Amino acid sequence: MTKHNVAIIGSGPAGLTAAIYTARAGLKPVLFASSVSPGGDLMNTTEVENFPGFPNGVQGPELMAQMQEQAEKFGTQVRYEDVDKLALDGETKVITTADGTAHEAATVIFATGSAYRKLGVPGEDKLSGHGVSWCATCDGFFFRDKVVAVVGGGDSAIEEATFLTRFASKVYLIHRRNELRASKTMQDRAFNDPKIEFVWNTEVVEAIGSEELKALNLRNLESGETSTLEVNGLFVAIGSDPRTHLIHNQLELTAEGTIAVQGRTSKTSIAGVFAAGDVIDPSYRQAITAAGSGCVAAIDVEHYLANLTDKAA
Ligand code: NAP
């Protein structure tokens, strides 16, 4: 079996930047992208306006395609496979993919990002794909001239709500407080949009519908009053949690549930295992910070491998 120098798990900005750097360093990285959703969260975004170097903005999927092309140009092997199991102890790390194939590597860069949070209310799972969605870019098109609601008060919720006004006749933005945490520019855009109506201090308690979503049961958190809002679509945009299920009981986590790394490095609690991007970041979570973090991991890997070679000599 070929033993890779470095296996990168994840194909968002962190994973692909780590791939570009390690490939340019001649390490011939293998990168495991997901079988169904390679490219990470930016694949579900439209215009990215704040990635440096693109004064006119760039579409999220286009940015990811360019990053991948750059990584492959320098010799990254991209595999569209899901990693099923990881054995990280010992000098050789073993990555087992969903078809049962084991791949060996001297180092691993773990860059699996984060997964959308669910509301955890009755009807949400049952109506997922039948009116309930986590991605306006993917599903917004199905709601032409329909009424939709978005839940959340951060940048994602405002971005989803604004995007949905292209299709929907009306967009309710339901938030549990009476102020948003989204950036000022995005807030202003939403406040000035006549199709968006804000429903403050309110939580969704149930998604109603048998085959398709028909309505939401809401509760006002100040008065305790309940009400029903008829909608055809519900977009949940309440943040995300680091995707760490593959390394539970192997790598140390922080109190926030991200992978613990040493200081400003990408070094995890196991030698030869590095982590980068949203999976280590509870605070910033931007495409550019994830990319920077992937660069750090690549450089840490280079140093680690150089040390191994020195020891062996
Ligand atoms: P976020 O900033 O964590 O915001 C999550 C929102 O959902 C908050 O308003 C929160 O309410 C609400 N929320 C959380 N749990 C909830 C629950 N169980 N029920 C109801 N509401 C709930 O997440 P995000 O908007 O996904 O953004 C994540 C990061 O990505 C941020 O750093 C953001 O700046 C960045 N981002 C940037 C852009 C951009 O620059 N274009 C676009 C998207 C995301 P509270 O406010 O009450 O806590």
mmCIF file of N, CA, C and O and ligand atoms in Angstrom, residues 41-42 45 47-50 114 116-120 151-160 174-183 186 202-204 221 236-240 278 281-287, ligand 1:
data_model
loop_
_atom_site.group_PDB
_atom_site.id
_atom_site.type_symbol
_atom_site.label_atom_id
_atom_site.label_comp_id
_atom_site.label_asym_id
_atom_site.label_seq_id
_atom_site.Cartn_x
_atom_site.Cartn_y
_atom_site.Cartn_z
ATOM 1 N N ASP A 41 -19.071 24.717 2.525
ATOM 2 C CA ASP A 41 -20.228 25.609 2.614
ATOM 3 C C ASP A 41 -20.308 26.641 1.489
ATOM 4 O O ASP A 41 -21.404 27.093 1.149
ATOM 5 N N LEU A 42 -19.166 27.026 0.937
ATOM 6 C CA LEU A 42 -19.225 28.063 -0.112
ATOM 7 C C LEU A 42 -19.949 27.580 -1.360
ATOM 8 O O LEU A 42 -20.361 28.376 -2.192
ATOM 9 N N THR A 45 -23.343 29.080 -1.397
ATOM 10 C CA THR A 45 -23.383 30.537 -1.287
ATOM 11 C C THR A 45 -23.496 31.122 -2.679
ATOM 12 O O THR A 45 -23.084 30.492 -3.651
ATOM 13 N N GLU A 47 -23.012 35.151 -4.136
ATOM 14 C CA GLU A 47 -21.924 36.116 -4.294
ATOM 15 C C GLU A 47 -21.082 36.217 -3.014
ATOM 16 O O GLU A 47 -21.623 36.420 -1.944
ATOM 17 N N VAL A 48 -19.769 36.028 -3.145
ATOM 18 C CA VAL A 48 -18.873 36.275 -2.011
ATOM 19 C C VAL A 48 -18.235 37.631 -2.275
ATOM 20 O O VAL A 48 -17.535 37.818 -3.273
ATOM 21 N N GLU A 49 -18.511 38.592 -1.391
ATOM 22 C CA GLU A 49 -18.073 39.970 -1.664
ATOM 23 C C GLU A 49 -16.839 40.361 -0.873
ATOM 24 O O GLU A 49 -16.294 41.444 -1.081
ATOM 25 N N ASN A 50 -16.423 39.458 0.089
ATOM 26 C CA ASN A 50 -15.350 39.890 0.980
ATOM 27 C C ASN A 50 -14.102 39.026 0.886
ATOM 28 O O ASN A 50 -13.248 39.088 1.755
ATOM 29 N N SER A 114 -17.975 22.593 9.359
ATOM 30 C CA SER A 114 -19.067 22.503 10.327
ATOM 31 C C SER A 114 -20.373 22.139 9.621
ATOM 32 O O SER A 114 -20.478 22.272 8.407
ATOM 33 N N TYR A 116 -24.731 22.334 9.484
ATOM 34 C CA TYR A 116 -25.859 23.189 9.862
ATOM 35 C C TYR A 116 -26.550 22.681 11.118
ATOM 36 O O TYR A 116 -26.789 21.492 11.265
ATOM 37 N N ARG A 117 -26.894 23.633 11.988
ATOM 38 C CA ARG A 117 -27.661 23.303 13.187
ATOM 39 C C ARG A 117 -29.139 23.116 12.849
ATOM 40 O O ARG A 117 -29.647 23.765 11.956
ATOM 41 N N LYS A 118 -29.781 22.241 13.584
ATOM 42 C CA LYS A 118 -31.226 22.057 13.407
ATOM 43 C C LYS A 118 -31.955 22.746 14.545
ATOM 44 O O LYS A 118 -31.395 22.954 15.613
ATOM 45 N N LEU A 119 -33.242 23.042 14.303
ATOM 46 C CA LEU A 119 -34.055 23.665 15.352
ATOM 47 C C LEU A 119 -34.426 22.652 16.422
ATOM 48 O O LEU A 119 -34.610 23.002 17.576
ATOM 49 N N GLY A 120 -34.571 21.398 15.980
ATOM 50 C CA GLY A 120 -34.971 20.348 16.923
ATOM 51 C C GLY A 120 -36.434 20.423 17.293
ATOM 52 O O GLY A 120 -36.806 20.134 18.437
ATOM 53 N N VAL A 151 -35.252 31.383 9.678
ATOM 54 C CA VAL A 151 -35.026 31.521 11.118
ATOM 55 C C VAL A 151 -33.559 31.825 11.376
ATOM 56 O O VAL A 151 -32.678 31.169 10.805
ATOM 57 N N GLY A 152 -33.300 32.815 12.249
ATOM 58 C CA GLY A 152 -31.935 33.161 12.615
ATOM 59 C C GLY A 152 -31.728 34.661 12.553
ATOM 60 O O GLY A 152 -32.542 35.372 11.952
ATOM 61 N N GLY A 153 -30.630 35.119 13.161
ATOM 62 C CA GLY A 153 -30.379 36.562 13.171
ATOM 63 C C GLY A 153 -28.953 36.910 12.800
ATOM 64 O O GLY A 153 -28.515 38.045 12.960
ATOM 65 N N GLY A 154 -28.215 35.926 12.272
ATOM 66 C CA GLY A 154 -26.810 36.161 11.896
ATOM 67 C C GLY A 154 -26.677 36.450 10.406
ATOM 68 O O GLY A 154 -27.676 36.593 9.690
ATOM 69 N N ASP A 155 -25.438 36.530 9.947
ATOM 70 C CA ASP A 155 -25.180 36.816 8.527
ATOM 71 C C ASP A 155 -25.845 35.798 7.613
ATOM 72 O O ASP A 155 -26.383 36.153 6.565
ATOM 73 N N SER A 156 -25.807 34.519 8.018
ATOM 74 C CA SER A 156 -26.387 33.483 7.150
ATOM 75 C C SER A 156 -27.872 33.732 6.949
ATOM 76 O O SER A 156 -28.375 33.668 5.833
ATOM 77 N N ALA A 157 -28.592 34.004 8.030
ATOM 78 C CA ALA A 157 -30.045 34.195 7.940
ATOM 79 C C ALA A 157 -30.367 35.382 7.038
ATOM 80 O O ALA A 157 -31.263 35.308 6.185
ATOM 81 N N ILE A 158 -29.622 36.468 7.203
ATOM 82 C CA ILE A 158 -29.908 37.667 6.400
ATOM 83 C C ILE A 158 -29.563 37.412 4.937
ATOM 84 O O ILE A 158 -30.285 37.813 4.023
ATOM 85 N N GLU A 159 -28.458 36.699 4.738
ATOM 86 C CA GLU A 159 -28.060 36.386 3.363
ATOM 87 C C GLU A 159 -29.133 35.506 2.693
ATOM 88 O O GLU A 159 -29.524 35.753 1.549
ATOM 89 N N GLU A 160 -29.616 34.507 3.435
ATOM 90 C CA GLU A 160 -30.644 33.615 2.893
ATOM 91 C C GLU A 160 -31.918 34.405 2.592
ATOM 92 O O GLU A 160 -32.512 34.269 1.523
ATOM 93 N N ILE A 174 -37.681 35.234 11.098
ATOM 94 C CA ILE A 174 -38.071 34.978 12.487
ATOM 95 C C ILE A 174 -36.810 34.900 13.347
ATOM 96 O O ILE A 174 -35.917 34.086 13.088
ATOM 97 N N HIS A 175 -36.751 35.764 14.346
ATOM 98 C CA HIS A 175 -35.553 35.787 15.194
ATOM 99 C C HIS A 175 -35.961 35.759 16.664
ATOM 100 O O HIS A 175 -36.961 36.383 17.044
ATOM 101 N N ARG A 176 -35.148 35.077 17.470
ATOM 102 C CA ARG A 176 -35.545 34.893 18.873
ATOM 103 C C ARG A 176 -35.311 36.140 19.733
ATOM 104 O O ARG A 176 -35.771 36.200 20.869
ATOM 105 N N ARG A 177 -34.550 37.106 19.207
ATOM 106 C CA ARG A 177 -34.355 38.356 19.956
ATOM 107 C C ARG A 177 -34.924 39.517 19.136
ATOM 108 O O ARG A 177 -35.541 39.297 18.096
ATOM 109 N N ASN A 178 -34.668 40.762 19.608
ATOM 110 C CA ASN A 178 -35.196 41.895 18.835
ATOM 111 C C ASN A 178 -34.077 42.690 18.172
ATOM 112 O O ASN A 178 -34.254 43.839 17.780
ATOM 113 N N GLU A 179 -32.888 42.079 18.116
ATOM 114 C CA GLU A 179 -31.822 42.690 17.319
ATOM 115 C C GLU A 179 -31.017 41.594 16.644
ATOM 116 O O GLU A 179 -30.934 40.472 17.147
ATOM 117 N N LEU A 180 -30.435 41.971 15.502
ATOM 118 C CA LEU A 180 -29.700 40.979 14.711
ATOM 119 C C LEU A 180 -28.237 40.983 15.101
ATOM 120 O O LEU A 180 -27.731 41.989 15.604
ATOM 121 N N ARG A 181 -27.554 39.862 14.835
ATOM 122 C CA ARG A 181 -26.105 39.874 15.009
ATOM 123 C C ARG A 181 -25.382 39.966 13.660
ATOM 124 O O ARG A 181 -24.165 39.984 13.603
ATOM 125 N N ALA A 182 -26.138 40.021 12.588
ATOM 126 C CA ALA A 182 -25.546 40.120 11.245
ATOM 127 C C ALA A 182 -24.818 41.456 11.084
ATOM 128 O O ALA A 182 -25.087 42.406 11.814
ATOM 129 N N SER A 183 -23.910 41.532 10.098
ATOM 130 C CA SER A 183 -23.140 42.757 9.888
ATOM 131 C C SER A 183 -24.076 43.893 9.469
ATOM 132 O O SER A 183 -25.142 43.663 8.893
ATOM 133 N N MET A 186 -25.331 44.122 5.852
ATOM 134 C CA MET A 186 -26.344 43.129 5.498
ATOM 135 C C MET A 186 -27.677 43.454 6.160
ATOM 136 O O MET A 186 -28.740 43.287 5.564
ATOM 137 N N THR A 202 -39.272 35.769 18.673
ATOM 138 C CA THR A 202 -40.171 34.651 18.368
ATOM 139 C C THR A 202 -39.387 33.390 18.034
ATOM 140 O O THR A 202 -38.344 33.454 17.394
ATOM 141 N N GLU A 203 -39.920 32.257 18.491
ATOM 142 C CA GLU A 203 -39.307 30.986 18.116
ATOM 143 C C GLU A 203 -40.321 30.103 17.391
ATOM 144 O O GLU A 203 -41.530 30.230 17.596
ATOM 145 N N VAL A 204 -39.769 29.230 16.545
ATOM 146 C CA VAL A 204 -40.606 28.256 15.854
ATOM 147 C C VAL A 204 -40.752 27.066 16.796
ATOM 148 O O VAL A 204 -39.746 26.559 17.294
ATOM 149 N N LEU A 221 -41.594 35.038 22.591
ATOM 150 C CA LEU A 221 -40.824 34.740 23.797
ATOM 151 C C LEU A 221 -41.028 35.784 24.897
ATOM 152 O O LEU A 221 -40.663 35.558 26.040
ATOM 153 N N VAL A 236 -33.760 27.192 7.637
ATOM 154 C CA VAL A 236 -33.160 27.245 8.969
ATOM 155 C C VAL A 236 -31.717 27.737 8.811
ATOM 156 O O VAL A 236 -30.916 27.121 8.103
ATOM 157 N N ALA A 237 -31.414 28.878 9.450
ATOM 158 C CA ALA A 237 -30.061 29.465 9.318
ATOM 159 C C ALA A 237 -29.599 29.929 10.682
ATOM 160 O O ALA A 237 -29.411 31.122 10.931
ATOM 161 N N ILE A 238 -29.435 28.966 11.592
ATOM 162 C CA ILE A 238 -29.137 29.310 12.993
ATOM 163 C C ILE A 238 -27.710 28.915 13.380
ATOM 164 O O ILE A 238 -27.429 28.644 14.526
ATOM 165 N N GLY A 239 -26.823 28.889 12.389
ATOM 166 C CA GLY A 239 -25.435 28.583 12.680
ATOM 167 C C GLY A 239 -25.110 27.120 12.448
ATOM 168 O O GLY A 239 -25.937 26.366 11.918
ATOM 169 N N SER A 240 -23.929 26.762 12.851
ATOM 170 C CA SER A 240 -23.490 25.391 12.597
ATOM 171 C C SER A 240 -22.557 24.903 13.699
ATOM 172 O O SER A 240 -22.072 25.704 14.497
ATOM 173 N N ASP A 278 -12.977 25.829 10.007
ATOM 174 C CA ASP A 278 -14.094 25.974 10.955
ATOM 175 C C ASP A 278 -14.087 24.913 12.051
ATOM 176 O O ASP A 278 -14.630 25.146 13.126
ATOM 177 N N ASP A 281 -12.372 26.525 14.790
ATOM 178 C CA ASP A 281 -12.600 27.960 14.961
ATOM 179 C C ASP A 281 -14.012 28.284 15.449
ATOM 180 O O ASP A 281 -14.967 28.270 14.677
ATOM 181 N N PRO A 282 -14.167 28.609 16.744
ATOM 182 C CA PRO A 282 -15.509 28.943 17.220
ATOM 183 C C PRO A 282 -15.875 30.412 16.967
ATOM 184 O O PRO A 282 -16.999 30.813 17.208
ATOM 185 N N SER A 283 -14.928 31.234 16.491
ATOM 186 C CA SER A 283 -15.166 32.680 16.471
ATOM 187 C C SER A 283 -15.271 33.339 15.106
ATOM 188 O O SER A 283 -16.199 34.089 14.852
ATOM 189 N N TYR A 284 -14.318 33.115 14.239
ATOM 190 C CA TYR A 284 -14.217 33.952 13.035
ATOM 191 C C TYR A 284 -14.966 33.357 11.847
ATOM 192 O O TYR A 284 -15.760 34.031 11.200
ATOM 193 N N ARG A 285 -14.650 32.113 11.520
ATOM 194 C CA ARG A 285 -15.436 31.323 10.579
ATOM 195 C C ARG A 285 -15.712 32.009 9.238
ATOM 196 O O ARG A 285 -16.833 32.054 8.762
ATOM 197 N N GLN A 286 -14.690 32.556 8.655
ATOM 198 C CA GLN A 286 -14.792 33.173 7.338
ATOM 199 C C GLN A 286 -14.027 32.304 6.340
ATOM 200 O O GLN A 286 -13.116 31.560 6.721
ATOM 201 N N ALA A 287 -14.349 32.450 5.056
ATOM 202 C CA ALA A 287 -13.614 31.698 4.044
ATOM 203 C C ALA A 287 -12.121 32.044 4.110
ATOM 204 O O ALA A 287 -11.257 31.170 4.020
HETATM 205 P P1 NAP B 1 -24.263 32.834 13.824
HETATM 206 O O1 NAP B 1 -23.539 34.099 13.588
HETATM 207 O O2 NAP B 1 -23.835 31.938 14.948
HETATM 208 O O3 NAP B 1 -25.790 33.226 14.038
HETATM 209 C C1 NAP B 1 -26.735 32.248 14.374
HETATM 210 C C2 NAP B 1 -28.067 32.956 14.595
HETATM 211 O O4 NAP B 1 -29.053 31.971 14.847
HETATM 212 C C3 NAP B 1 -28.046 33.916 15.782
HETATM 213 O O5 NAP B 1 -28.766 35.066 15.468
HETATM 214 C C4 NAP B 1 -28.731 33.104 16.893
HETATM 215 O O6 NAP B 1 -29.485 33.893 17.746
HETATM 216 C C5 NAP B 1 -29.663 32.213 16.111
HETATM 217 N N1 NAP B 1 -29.861 30.921 16.761
HETATM 218 C C6 NAP B 1 -28.922 30.045 17.207
HETATM 219 N N2 NAP B 1 -29.491 28.930 17.703
HETATM 220 C C7 NAP B 1 -30.832 29.114 17.577
HETATM 221 C C8 NAP B 1 -31.947 28.309 17.904
HETATM 222 N N3 NAP B 1 -31.827 27.095 18.449
HETATM 223 N N4 NAP B 1 -33.167 28.799 17.633
HETATM 224 C C9 NAP B 1 -33.325 30.032 17.064
HETATM 225 N N5 NAP B 1 -32.300 30.828 16.725
HETATM 226 C C10 NAP B 1 -31.067 30.368 16.974
HETATM 227 O O7 NAP B 1 -24.280 31.874 12.541
HETATM 228 P P2 NAP B 1 -24.244 32.259 10.975
HETATM 229 O O8 NAP B 1 -25.199 33.331 10.663
HETATM 230 O O9 NAP B 1 -24.365 30.942 10.279
HETATM 231 O O10 NAP B 1 -22.787 32.810 10.765
HETATM 232 C C11 NAP B 1 -21.647 32.007 11.136
HETATM 233 C C12 NAP B 1 -20.364 32.753 10.772
HETATM 234 O O11 NAP B 1 -20.241 32.844 9.350
HETATM 235 C C13 NAP B 1 -20.332 34.193 11.312
HETATM 236 O O12 NAP B 1 -19.029 34.482 11.695
HETATM 237 C C14 NAP B 1 -20.732 35.013 10.117
HETATM 238 O O13 NAP B 1 -20.189 36.323 10.156
HETATM 239 C C15 NAP B 1 -20.144 34.193 8.967
HETATM 240 N N6 NAP B 1 -20.885 34.444 7.707
HETATM 241 C C16 NAP B 1 -20.472 35.476 6.926
HETATM 242 C C17 NAP B 1 -21.156 35.771 5.760
HETATM 243 C C18 NAP B 1 -20.667 36.904 4.921
HETATM 244 O O14 NAP B 1 -19.801 37.642 5.348
HETATM 245 N N7 NAP B 1 -21.179 37.097 3.716
HETATM 246 C C19 NAP B 1 -22.269 35.021 5.376
HETATM 247 C C20 NAP B 1 -22.686 33.971 6.201
HETATM 248 C C21 NAP B 1 -21.983 33.703 7.381
HETATM 249 P P3 NAP B 1 -28.800 34.933 18.772
HETATM 250 O O15 NAP B 1 -28.405 36.104 17.933
HETATM 251 O O16 NAP B 1 -29.881 35.227 19.728
HETATM 252 O O17 NAP B 1 -27.648 34.200 19.375
#
